[in-house]
Amino acid sequence: MLQFSSLILSNDEIAPHYFHMVLKAPISSYLPGQFVMIKVNNTNIPLLRRAMAILSWRDEELEIVYKAIGLGTKELSKRAPGEKLEVIGPLGNSYEIPDGLGHAYMITGGVGMSPLMPLARALTKKRIKTTLFFGGASVTDLVMRHEFSDLGVMVIPVTMDGSLGKRGLVTDVMEEGFKATKPDPQNDMVFTCGPHAMMRKVYEIAGKYGLKTQVSMETRMACGTGVCLGCVIKNKNGSYLRACTEGPVYYGEEIDWNARLD
Ligand SMILES: Cc1cc2nc3c(=O)[nH]c(=O)nc-3n(C[C@H](O)[C@H](O)[C@H](O)COP(=O)(O)OP(=O)(O)OC[C@H]3O[C@@H](n4cnc5c(N)ncnc54)[C@H](O)[C@@H]3O)c2cc1C
Ligand code: FES
């Protein structure tokens, strides 16, 4: 884990409210699903860093994509190239690619696609067949879908307003797809990141077909390094797991899906 002051190289709005930021960063290796904690300005408001999935980190450039929805991300969207930000990372565990994986099914919504991009890179490099069910309210929420296609991922767009692909919920289209193609429970696996309700549904559908699901839990985080216990998730046995260190990626069966995430 590194802690560094990072020069902003670019911070571009790639779709309404979605920003792609490139930061100068020391060379570091990272794994798909890991994240960084970023201090969004040099004041005490907001005090806490914000967790951002690593979209890419190579050649001394760290890339993230974020949606400007609240105090922290709106502040981040005001930062300009040439300014510096305090960054800690890479943090957390990662998605696992099991030996002999046959077909990887990725399901996401909006900015949840970010940790799936390095996973898609790793999967396609190993020539593992990869399908992405990509959902959003509208076509503008399906950011970076062409980058997934360019990697060789089969992208299935789903929008609530029908502006691209099938109209409706990404989980309904995932279920239709599974009914039609009958995934292989021995060799195929599901990977997801996105809203809690979506991931729960993804886990339930995958379970019906006997597939295991790896979920990335985007809880609220404070320290990001295992100290404050602000990010805990209840597991099936009633104990608590720190999403920043034991996570953010878990197998779906580890999680108590009925517990509240605050
Ligand atoms: C491991 C990890 C990786 C993440 N990666 C990304 C990423 O790549 N891009 C990105 O845009 N965001 C990512 N997030 C979420 C991010 O850290 C912020 O929490 C989120 O962007 C909102 O921050 P904010 O300061 O703008 O909003 P706040 O002002 O803190 O909150 C605004 C609203 O958003 C809700 N909210 C805040 N955080 C979350 C959350 N984590 N999940 C659901 N609702 C939330 C709040 O309840 C509130 O209604 C990640 C979170 C984690 C834990
Ligand atoms: S965010 Fe502090 S322990 Fe996880």
Short mmCIF file of C-alpha atoms and ligand atoms in Angstrom, two decimals:
data_model
loop_
_atom_site.label_atom_id
_atom_site.label_comp_id
_atom_site.label_asym_id
_atom_site.label_seq_id
_atom_site.Cartn_x
_atom_site.Cartn_y
_atom_site.Cartn_z
CA MET A 1 0.00 0.00 0.00
CA LEU A 2 1.30 3.44 -0.96
CA GLN A 3 0.39 6.89 0.32
CA PHE A 4 1.22 9.67 -2.10
CA SER A 5 0.43 13.13 -3.35
CA SER A 6 -0.84 12.76 -6.88
CA LEU A 7 -0.93 15.24 -9.75
CA ILE A 8 -4.22 15.35 -11.69
CA LEU A 9 -3.46 14.81 -15.38
CA SER A 10 -7.07 15.02 -16.56
CA ASN A 11 -10.60 15.09 -15.15
CA ASP A 12 -13.11 14.88 -17.98
CA GLU A 13 -16.89 14.57 -17.92
CA ILE A 14 -17.45 11.56 -20.19
CA ALA A 15 -21.26 11.50 -19.80
CA PRO A 16 -23.64 13.65 -17.74
CA HIS A 17 -22.38 13.40 -14.10
CA TYR A 18 -19.74 10.74 -14.92
CA PHE A 19 -16.07 11.74 -14.75
CA HIS A 20 -12.90 9.96 -15.86
CA MET A 21 -9.88 11.10 -13.86
CA VAL A 22 -6.25 10.28 -14.61
CA LEU A 23 -3.70 10.82 -11.83
CA LYS A 24 0.07 10.64 -11.86
CA ALA A 25 0.95 7.79 -9.48
CA PRO A 26 4.05 5.82 -8.51
CA ILE A 27 4.46 2.47 -10.24
CA SER A 28 2.49 -0.15 -8.35
CA SER A 29 0.94 -3.51 -9.04
CA TYR A 30 -2.74 -3.95 -8.27
CA LEU A 31 -5.39 -6.61 -8.66
CA PRO A 32 -8.86 -6.36 -10.25
CA GLY A 33 -11.36 -5.19 -7.63
CA GLN A 34 -8.88 -3.21 -5.53
CA PHE A 35 -9.50 0.45 -4.76
CA VAL A 36 -7.86 3.69 -3.63
CA MET A 37 -8.93 6.23 -1.00
CA ILE A 38 -8.81 9.81 -2.32
CA LYS A 39 -8.93 13.08 -0.38
CA VAL A 40 -11.07 15.14 -2.74
CA ASN A 41 -9.68 18.56 -1.75
CA ASN A 42 -7.27 20.09 0.77
CA THR A 43 -9.93 21.34 3.21
CA ASN A 44 -11.69 19.53 6.06
CA ILE A 45 -14.99 19.45 4.16
CA PRO A 46 -15.44 16.64 3.48
CA LEU A 47 -13.07 15.29 6.09
CA LEU A 48 -13.03 11.70 4.91
CA ARG A 49 -11.42 10.29 1.81
CA ARG A 50 -13.67 8.64 -0.75
CA ALA A 51 -13.12 5.07 -1.98
CA MET A 52 -12.73 4.70 -5.74
CA ALA A 53 -12.27 1.45 -7.62
CA ILE A 54 -9.13 1.23 -9.73
CA LEU A 55 -10.12 1.31 -13.39
CA SER A 56 -6.48 1.05 -14.43
CA TRP A 57 -3.05 1.70 -12.90
CA ARG A 58 -0.15 1.35 -15.29
CA ASP A 59 2.77 3.38 -16.62
CA GLU A 60 2.58 5.67 -13.56
CA GLU A 61 -1.02 6.61 -14.39
CA LEU A 62 -3.95 5.76 -12.13
CA GLU A 63 -7.43 5.97 -13.67
CA ILE A 64 -10.79 6.14 -11.91
CA VAL A 65 -14.36 6.78 -13.05
CA TYR A 66 -16.81 8.37 -10.66
CA LYS A 67 -20.35 9.67 -10.65
CA ALA A 68 -20.75 13.12 -9.11
CA ILE A 69 -23.68 12.44 -6.76
CA GLY A 70 -22.79 13.88 -3.36
CA LEU A 71 -20.47 16.13 -1.42
CA GLY A 72 -17.25 14.23 -2.09
CA THR A 73 -17.69 13.40 -5.74
CA LYS A 74 -19.06 16.85 -6.62
CA GLU A 75 -15.93 18.34 -5.02
CA LEU A 76 -13.79 15.91 -7.01
CA SER A 77 -15.50 17.00 -10.23
CA LYS A 78 -14.27 20.58 -9.58
CA ARG A 79 -10.60 19.57 -9.49
CA ALA A 80 -8.53 20.64 -12.50
CA PRO A 81 -5.41 19.22 -14.16
CA GLY A 82 -2.30 20.47 -12.34
CA GLU A 83 -3.90 20.25 -8.88
CA LYS A 84 -2.76 17.55 -6.43
CA LEU A 85 -4.75 15.01 -4.41
CA GLU A 86 -3.73 12.77 -1.50
CA VAL A 87 -4.18 9.09 -2.38
CA ILE A 88 -3.80 5.80 -0.47
CA GLY A 89 -3.78 2.47 -2.27
CA PRO A 90 -4.05 -0.07 -3.70
CA LEU A 91 -6.37 -1.36 -0.96
CA GLY A 92 -8.58 -4.37 -0.31
CA ASN A 93 -8.75 -7.83 -1.80
CA SER A 94 -9.64 -8.69 -5.38
CA TYR A 95 -11.84 -10.80 -7.62
CA GLU A 96 -10.52 -14.36 -7.97
CA ILE A 97 -10.24 -16.05 -11.35
CA PRO A 98 -10.48 -19.77 -10.59
CA ASP A 99 -8.45 -22.25 -12.63
CA GLY A 100 -10.52 -23.76 -15.41
CA LEU A 101 -13.08 -20.94 -15.44
CA GLY A 102 -15.29 -21.50 -18.49
CA HIS A 103 -17.53 -18.47 -18.99
CA ALA A 104 -17.41 -15.31 -16.86
CA TYR A 105 -20.72 -13.47 -16.54
CA MET A 106 -20.34 -9.90 -15.29
CA ILE A 107 -23.40 -7.90 -14.19
CA THR A 108 -23.24 -4.23 -13.32
CA GLY A 109 -25.07 -0.94 -13.24
CA GLY A 110 -23.62 2.50 -14.00
CA VAL A 111 -20.36 3.33 -12.23
CA GLY A 112 -20.24 -0.19 -10.74
CA MET A 113 -18.50 -1.12 -13.99
CA SER A 114 -15.21 0.37 -12.76
CA PRO A 115 -13.70 -2.62 -10.86
CA LEU A 116 -14.99 -4.94 -13.59
CA MET A 117 -12.80 -3.27 -16.24
CA PRO A 118 -9.47 -4.63 -14.91
CA LEU A 119 -11.21 -7.96 -14.31
CA ALA A 120 -12.36 -7.98 -17.95
CA ARG A 121 -8.78 -7.22 -19.02
CA ALA A 122 -7.47 -10.17 -16.97
CA LEU A 123 -10.20 -12.55 -18.18
CA THR A 124 -9.86 -11.73 -21.86
CA LYS A 125 -6.06 -11.93 -21.63
CA LYS A 126 -6.57 -15.52 -20.44
CA ARG A 127 -9.01 -16.01 -23.37
CA ILE A 128 -11.91 -16.70 -21.00
CA LYS A 129 -15.29 -16.07 -22.64
CA THR A 130 -16.74 -12.99 -20.92
CA THR A 131 -20.24 -11.52 -21.09
CA LEU A 132 -21.23 -8.22 -19.49
CA PHE A 133 -24.87 -7.45 -18.69
CA PHE A 134 -24.62 -3.66 -18.34
CA GLY A 135 -27.60 -1.80 -16.90
CA GLY A 136 -28.49 1.83 -16.37
CA ALA A 137 -31.37 4.27 -16.35
CA SER A 138 -30.39 5.49 -19.81
CA VAL A 139 -27.71 5.06 -22.47
CA THR A 140 -25.60 7.78 -20.81
CA ASP A 141 -25.20 5.53 -17.72
CA LEU A 142 -23.48 2.82 -19.76
CA VAL A 143 -20.09 4.51 -19.60
CA MET A 144 -17.03 2.81 -21.09
CA ARG A 145 -19.15 0.09 -22.76
CA HIS A 146 -17.06 0.41 -25.93
CA GLU A 147 -13.86 -0.20 -23.93
CA PHE A 148 -15.35 -3.50 -22.71
CA SER A 149 -16.30 -4.44 -26.29
CA ASP A 150 -12.79 -3.54 -27.49
CA LEU A 151 -11.38 -6.08 -25.01
CA GLY A 152 -13.52 -8.78 -26.62
CA VAL A 153 -16.27 -8.79 -23.98
CA MET A 154 -19.81 -9.51 -25.25
CA VAL A 155 -21.69 -6.46 -23.93
CA ILE A 156 -25.46 -6.75 -23.41
CA PRO A 157 -26.81 -3.23 -22.76
CA VAL A 158 -30.00 -2.81 -20.74
CA THR A 159 -31.68 0.54 -20.06
CA MET A 160 -34.76 1.47 -18.06
CA ASP A 161 -35.87 3.96 -20.75
CA GLY A 162 -35.05 1.71 -23.71
CA SER A 163 -32.52 4.21 -25.12
CA LEU A 164 -30.04 1.36 -25.73
CA GLY A 165 -30.45 -2.41 -25.77
CA LYS A 166 -33.29 -4.13 -23.97
CA ARG A 167 -35.67 -2.03 -21.88
CA GLY A 168 -35.99 -2.96 -18.21
CA LEU A 169 -33.92 -4.26 -15.31
CA VAL A 170 -30.48 -5.70 -15.95
CA THR A 171 -31.26 -8.59 -13.60
CA ASP A 172 -34.36 -9.56 -15.65
CA VAL A 173 -32.28 -9.61 -18.82
CA MET A 174 -29.58 -11.63 -17.03
CA GLU A 175 -32.23 -14.19 -16.03
CA GLU A 176 -33.61 -14.37 -19.59
CA GLY A 177 -30.05 -14.87 -20.85
CA PHE A 178 -29.40 -17.67 -18.35
CA LYS A 179 -32.68 -19.38 -19.29
CA ALA A 180 -31.64 -19.33 -22.94
CA THR A 181 -27.97 -20.31 -22.61
CA LYS A 182 -28.02 -22.58 -19.51
CA PRO A 183 -24.68 -21.72 -17.87
CA ASP A 184 -22.49 -24.56 -16.63
CA PRO A 185 -22.47 -24.62 -12.79
CA GLN A 186 -19.19 -26.57 -12.71
CA ASN A 187 -17.16 -24.11 -14.76
CA ASP A 188 -18.93 -20.76 -15.10
CA MET A 189 -19.03 -17.94 -12.56
CA VAL A 190 -20.76 -14.61 -11.95
CA PHE A 191 -18.97 -11.36 -11.00
CA THR A 192 -20.87 -8.26 -9.97
CA CYS A 193 -20.56 -4.72 -8.62
CA GLY A 194 -23.31 -2.15 -8.27
CA PRO A 195 -26.24 -1.22 -6.06
CA HIS A 196 -26.84 -3.57 -3.10
CA ALA A 197 -30.36 -4.58 -4.29
CA MET A 198 -29.06 -5.40 -7.76
CA MET A 199 -26.21 -7.54 -6.41
CA ARG A 200 -28.55 -9.41 -4.09
CA LYS A 201 -30.83 -10.24 -7.04
CA VAL A 202 -27.81 -11.25 -9.15
CA TYR A 203 -26.69 -13.60 -6.36
CA GLU A 204 -30.19 -15.12 -6.12
CA ILE A 205 -30.50 -15.69 -9.89
CA ALA A 206 -26.99 -17.14 -10.14
CA GLY A 207 -27.84 -19.47 -7.22
CA LYS A 208 -30.90 -20.81 -9.10
CA TYR A 209 -28.53 -21.91 -11.86
CA GLY A 210 -25.99 -23.33 -9.38
CA LEU A 211 -23.41 -20.64 -10.11
CA LYS A 212 -21.16 -18.97 -7.57
CA THR A 213 -21.12 -15.17 -7.47
CA GLN A 214 -18.32 -12.81 -6.46
CA VAL A 215 -19.70 -9.47 -5.27
CA SER A 216 -17.87 -6.20 -4.62
CA MET A 217 -19.52 -4.48 -1.65
CA GLU A 218 -19.34 -0.69 -1.95
CA THR A 219 -20.09 0.23 1.67
CA ARG A 220 -19.42 3.66 3.16
CA MET A 221 -15.75 3.80 4.18
CA ALA A 222 -13.84 6.10 6.51
CA CYS A 223 -10.22 4.98 6.96
CA GLY A 224 -10.01 2.33 4.23
CA THR A 225 -7.26 0.52 6.12
CA GLY A 226 -9.05 -1.67 8.68
CA VAL A 227 -8.83 0.64 11.70
CA CYS A 228 -12.19 2.42 12.18
CA LEU A 229 -14.67 -0.47 11.62
CA GLY A 230 -16.85 1.98 9.69
CA CYS A 231 -17.27 -0.34 6.73
CA VAL A 232 -18.33 -3.61 8.35
CA ILE A 233 -20.63 -6.08 6.63
CA LYS A 234 -22.52 -8.79 8.48
CA ASN A 235 -21.74 -12.29 7.33
CA LYS A 236 -23.97 -15.38 7.40
CA ASN A 237 -22.55 -16.46 10.80
CA GLY A 238 -23.54 -13.17 12.42
CA SER A 239 -19.99 -11.84 12.66
CA TYR A 240 -18.69 -8.75 10.92
CA LEU A 241 -16.19 -8.36 8.08
CA ARG A 242 -14.33 -5.17 7.23
CA ALA A 243 -15.10 -4.41 3.58
CA CYS A 244 -11.89 -2.39 3.23
CA THR A 245 -9.53 -5.20 4.25
CA GLU A 246 -11.37 -8.56 4.19
CA GLY A 247 -13.31 -7.21 1.17
CA PRO A 248 -14.57 -5.47 -0.85
CA VAL A 249 -14.97 -8.72 -2.84
CA TYR A 250 -16.80 -11.65 -1.26
CA TYR A 251 -18.53 -14.80 -2.43
CA GLY A 252 -22.26 -14.08 -2.29
CA GLU A 253 -22.92 -16.93 0.15
CA GLU A 254 -20.70 -15.26 2.78
CA ILE A 255 -22.99 -12.22 3.07
CA ASP A 256 -26.07 -11.77 5.26
CA TRP A 257 -28.15 -10.08 2.55
CA ASN A 258 -30.89 -9.12 5.03
CA ALA A 259 -28.55 -7.02 7.18
CA ARG A 260 -28.68 -3.26 6.62
CA LEU A 261 -25.76 -1.52 4.94
CA ASP A 262 -25.39 2.02 6.32
C1 LIG B 1 -14.56 -0.21 -2.55
C2 LIG B 1 -15.35 0.96 -3.10
C3 LIG B 1 -15.15 1.36 -4.40
C4 LIG B 1 -15.88 2.45 -4.91
N1 LIG B 1 -15.66 2.80 -6.20
C5 LIG B 1 -16.32 3.86 -6.72
C6 LIG B 1 -16.06 4.26 -8.07
O1 LIG B 1 -15.23 3.67 -8.78
N2 LIG B 1 -16.75 5.33 -8.53
C7 LIG B 1 -17.69 6.00 -7.76
O2 LIG B 1 -18.30 6.96 -8.25
N3 LIG B 1 -17.93 5.64 -6.49
C8 LIG B 1 -17.27 4.59 -5.95
N4 LIG B 1 -17.51 4.22 -4.65
C9 LIG B 1 -18.45 5.03 -3.85
C10 LIG B 1 -17.69 6.28 -3.35
O3 LIG B 1 -16.69 5.92 -2.43
C11 LIG B 1 -18.62 7.29 -2.66
O4 LIG B 1 -19.21 6.74 -1.53
C12 LIG B 1 -19.72 7.75 -3.55
O5 LIG B 1 -19.16 8.18 -4.77
C13 LIG B 1 -20.49 8.90 -2.94
O6 LIG B 1 -19.60 9.85 -2.41
P1 LIG B 1 -20.04 11.36 -2.22
O7 LIG B 1 -19.12 12.01 -1.27
O8 LIG B 1 -20.21 12.02 -3.53
O9 LIG B 1 -21.48 11.22 -1.62
P2 LIG B 1 -22.00 11.50 -0.16
O10 LIG B 1 -22.26 12.95 0.00
O11 LIG B 1 -21.11 10.82 0.81
O12 LIG B 1 -23.38 10.73 -0.34
C14 LIG B 1 -24.33 11.11 -1.36
C15 LIG B 1 -25.41 10.07 -1.48
O13 LIG B 1 -24.85 8.84 -1.96
C16 LIG B 1 -25.09 7.81 -1.03
N5 LIG B 1 -23.87 7.01 -1.00
C17 LIG B 1 -22.65 7.44 -0.64
N6 LIG B 1 -21.76 6.45 -0.73
C18 LIG B 1 -22.42 5.37 -1.16
C19 LIG B 1 -22.05 4.05 -1.44
N7 LIG B 1 -20.80 3.62 -1.29
N8 LIG B 1 -23.00 3.20 -1.88
C20 LIG B 1 -24.26 3.61 -2.03
N9 LIG B 1 -24.68 4.86 -1.78
C21 LIG B 1 -23.78 5.73 -1.34
C22 LIG B 1 -25.35 8.49 0.28
O14 LIG B 1 -26.16 7.70 1.13
C23 LIG B 1 -26.06 9.75 -0.16
O15 LIG B 1 -27.42 9.51 -0.40
C24 LIG B 1 -16.82 3.14 -4.11
C25 LIG B 1 -17.02 2.74 -2.79
C26 LIG B 1 -16.30 1.66 -2.29
C27 LIG B 1 -16.49 1.25 -0.88
S1 FES B 2 -13.13 1.84 6.44
FE1 FES B 2 -12.18 1.85 8.39
S2 FES B 2 -12.15 -0.27 8.92
FE2 FES B 2 -12.88 -0.25 6.89
#
